[in-house]
Every structure is written in C-alpha cells, then in structure tokens.
Short mmCIF file of C-alpha atoms in Angstrom, two decimals:
data_model
loop_
_atom_site.label_atom_id
_atom_site.label_comp_id
_atom_site.label_asym_id
_atom_site.label_seq_id
_atom_site.Cartn_x
_atom_site.Cartn_y
_atom_site.Cartn_z
CA MET A 182 0.00 0.00 0.00
CA LEU A 183 2.81 2.42 0.75
CA ASN A 184 4.78 1.31 -2.26
CA GLN A 185 2.02 2.11 -4.78
CA PRO A 186 2.90 4.85 -7.27
CA LEU A 187 0.96 8.12 -7.02
CA ARG A 188 -1.93 8.29 -9.43
CA ARG A 189 -1.78 11.26 -11.70
CA PRO A 190 -5.02 12.61 -13.06
CA GLY A 191 -5.72 11.70 -16.65
CA VAL A 192 -6.06 14.03 -19.59
CA VAL A 193 -9.85 13.78 -19.50
CA THR A 194 -9.91 14.70 -15.80
CA LEU A 195 -7.58 17.64 -16.33
CA THR A 196 -9.53 18.86 -19.36
CA THR A 197 -12.82 18.55 -17.49
CA ALA A 198 -11.39 20.49 -14.54
CA ALA A 199 -10.03 23.20 -16.83
CA LEU A 200 -13.34 23.56 -18.63
CA SER A 201 -15.21 23.65 -15.34
CA GLN A 202 -12.91 26.35 -14.00
CA THR A 203 -13.25 28.29 -17.24
CA ALA A 204 -17.04 28.14 -17.01
CA ASP A 205 -16.91 29.32 -13.40
CA LEU A 206 -14.58 32.11 -14.41
CA LEU A 207 -16.87 33.21 -17.24
CA GLN A 208 -19.85 33.28 -14.89
CA ALA A 209 -17.90 35.43 -12.46
CA GLU A 210 -16.88 37.77 -15.28
CA PHE A 211 -20.49 38.13 -16.44
CA ARG A 212 -21.53 38.97 -12.88
CA LEU A 213 -18.75 41.57 -12.73
CA ALA A 214 -19.81 43.02 -16.08
CA LYS A 215 -23.42 43.23 -14.89
CA VAL A 216 -22.41 45.13 -11.75
CA GLU A 217 -20.10 47.44 -13.66
CA LEU A 218 -22.71 48.19 -16.30
CA ALA A 219 -25.22 48.97 -13.55
CA GLU A 220 -22.73 51.54 -12.21
CA LYS A 221 -22.32 53.03 -15.67
CA ILE A 222 -26.08 53.23 -16.13
CA GLY A 223 -26.20 55.20 -12.89
CA ALA A 224 -23.66 57.64 -14.34
CA VAL A 225 -25.75 57.98 -17.52
CA ARG A 226 -28.82 58.59 -15.40
CA GLY A 227 -27.00 61.41 -13.57
CA GLY A 228 -25.98 63.00 -16.86
CA LEU A 229 -29.51 62.80 -18.19
CA VAL A 230 -30.84 64.41 -15.02
CA MET A 231 -28.45 67.33 -15.51
CA ILE A 232 -29.58 67.73 -19.13
CA LEU A 233 -33.20 67.61 -18.02
CA LEU A 234 -32.58 70.21 -15.32
CA GLY A 235 -30.88 72.43 -17.89
CA THR A 236 -33.84 72.07 -20.22
CA ILE A 237 -36.34 72.87 -17.47
CA PHE A 238 -34.33 75.93 -16.53
CA LEU A 239 -34.25 77.11 -20.13
CA ILE A 240 -37.99 76.73 -20.48
CA ALA A 241 -38.65 78.63 -17.26
CA ALA A 242 -36.14 81.32 -18.25
CA LEU A 243 -37.74 81.74 -21.66
CA GLY A 244 -41.15 82.07 -20.03
CA MET A 245 -41.59 84.06 -16.87
CA ILE A 246 -38.11 85.38 -16.08
CA LEU A 247 -37.35 86.62 -19.59
CA GLN A 248 -40.56 88.59 -19.79
CA ALA A 249 -40.00 90.17 -16.38
CA LEU A 250 -36.37 91.10 -17.08
CA VAL A 251 -37.19 92.53 -20.48
CA SER A 252 -39.87 94.69 -18.88
CA ILE A 253 -37.40 95.92 -16.25
CA LEU A 254 -34.77 96.80 -18.86
CA ILE A 255 -37.32 98.61 -21.00
CA ALA A 256 -38.47 100.57 -17.93
CA ALA A 257 -34.81 101.46 -17.25
CA GLY A 258 -34.57 103.10 -20.66
CA LEU A 259 -33.26 100.41 -23.02
CA SER A 260 -34.92 99.88 -26.33
CA PRO A 261 -37.14 96.77 -26.48
CA PRO A 262 -34.88 94.89 -28.96
CA ALA A 263 -31.75 95.56 -26.88
CA ALA A 264 -33.50 94.44 -23.68
CA ILE A 265 -34.73 91.24 -25.32
CA LEU A 266 -31.24 90.40 -26.67
CA ILE A 267 -29.53 90.95 -23.31
CA VAL A 268 -32.01 88.82 -21.37
CA ALA A 269 -32.19 86.02 -23.93
CA GLY A 270 -28.37 85.90 -24.19
CA ALA A 271 -27.93 85.54 -20.42
CA ALA A 272 -30.55 82.79 -20.18
CA GLY A 273 -29.00 81.00 -23.14
CA VAL A 274 -25.54 81.00 -21.53
CA ILE A 275 -26.89 79.52 -18.28
CA GLY A 276 -28.82 76.84 -20.14
CA LEU A 277 -25.82 76.01 -22.32
CA VAL A 278 -23.56 75.59 -19.27
CA LEU A 279 -26.02 73.17 -17.64
CA PHE A 280 -26.45 71.26 -20.90
CA LEU A 281 -22.69 70.90 -21.40
CA MET A 282 -22.22 69.72 -17.81
CA GLY A 283 -24.74 66.96 -18.43
CA GLN A 284 -23.19 66.09 -21.77
CA ASN A 285 -19.75 65.73 -20.16
CA ARG A 286 -21.17 63.16 -17.76
CA LEU A 287 -22.23 61.11 -20.78
CA ASP A 288 -18.68 60.89 -22.16
CA PRO A 289 -18.39 57.48 -23.91
CA ALA A 290 -14.81 56.98 -22.69
CA GLY A 291 -16.00 57.08 -19.08
CA LEU A 292 -18.82 54.62 -19.71
CA SER A 293 -16.85 51.60 -20.95
CA PRO A 294 -16.52 48.69 -18.48
CA ASP A 295 -12.72 48.95 -18.12
CA ARG A 296 -12.39 46.69 -15.08
CA THR A 297 -14.27 43.90 -16.82
CA PHE A 298 -12.15 44.21 -19.97
CA ASN A 299 -8.94 44.13 -17.93
CA SER A 300 -10.14 41.16 -15.91
CA LEU A 301 -11.22 39.27 -19.03
CA SER A 302 -7.81 39.89 -20.58
CA ARG A 303 -6.04 38.53 -17.48
CA ASP A 304 -8.37 35.55 -17.35
CA SER A 305 -7.81 34.82 -21.03
CA ARG A 306 -4.04 34.80 -20.52
CA MET A 307 -4.42 32.54 -17.48
CA VAL A 308 -6.60 30.04 -19.36
CA LYS A 309 -4.13 29.97 -22.26
CA GLU A 310 -1.25 29.34 -19.86
CA THR A 311 -3.21 26.61 -18.11
CA LEU A 312 -4.10 24.80 -21.33
CA THR A 313 -0.60 24.99 -22.81
#
C-alpha cells in the first residue's frame, strides 16, 4: 500500500477540470460586467438628469423670467430689442452651461466597463497558460 505509485489525473480529468474552472470564471466575469454596467447606467442617469434640469431651466427662463427682465430693462430706458437680446443671451448662456455639464457626464470613454475588460484579458491569458 505504501509502495504504490501516485496516481496522476488523466487528460480527461484535467480537461474537465479546466473547462469547469473556465465556465466558473466566465460566470464570475459576467456577474462583474453586470455590476459594472449597472454603475455606468447610474452615471448615464446622472448626466440625463443634468440635461433635463438644464432644459427645465431654459424653459422657465424663456417664459416668466425673460418677460419680467425685459420689462425691467425697458423701464430702465433700453430699447425693447436691446432688452430682449440681453435677457435672452444671459438665459442661453446659463442653459448652455447646464447642458454641457450633463453632456460631459455622458462621455463614452468614461462609460466603458474597463475593469471587466482588464479582468477578461487577465483571465484569457491565465486560461491559455493553463491549457498549454
């Protein structure tokens, strides 16, 4: 019993184990990708909220505030066209700043699942090393 040679696992056993580990690894990577994409969707949601807030502000500015400010400037002695241009320009700048802030949050480079790609690359190298 003590003199028996050690049994080495066969090729089929090793291949089955490697495939099983690869399947487990792929499942873990898909779970990681799902979590990471959920985080990225949250970032997209934040960017869309900023764009929406910018749009709401522009609508409100073009409605009530613009009319009131134009009336004040006209009462202060400006001509109606000059008062309208000044007020509309200021509201447009504020709306544009909010819109651009939201657009920057939607930058495609910041939305790619980098950790998953890096992990998949490492896992791919590890599987290749294991099988060779």
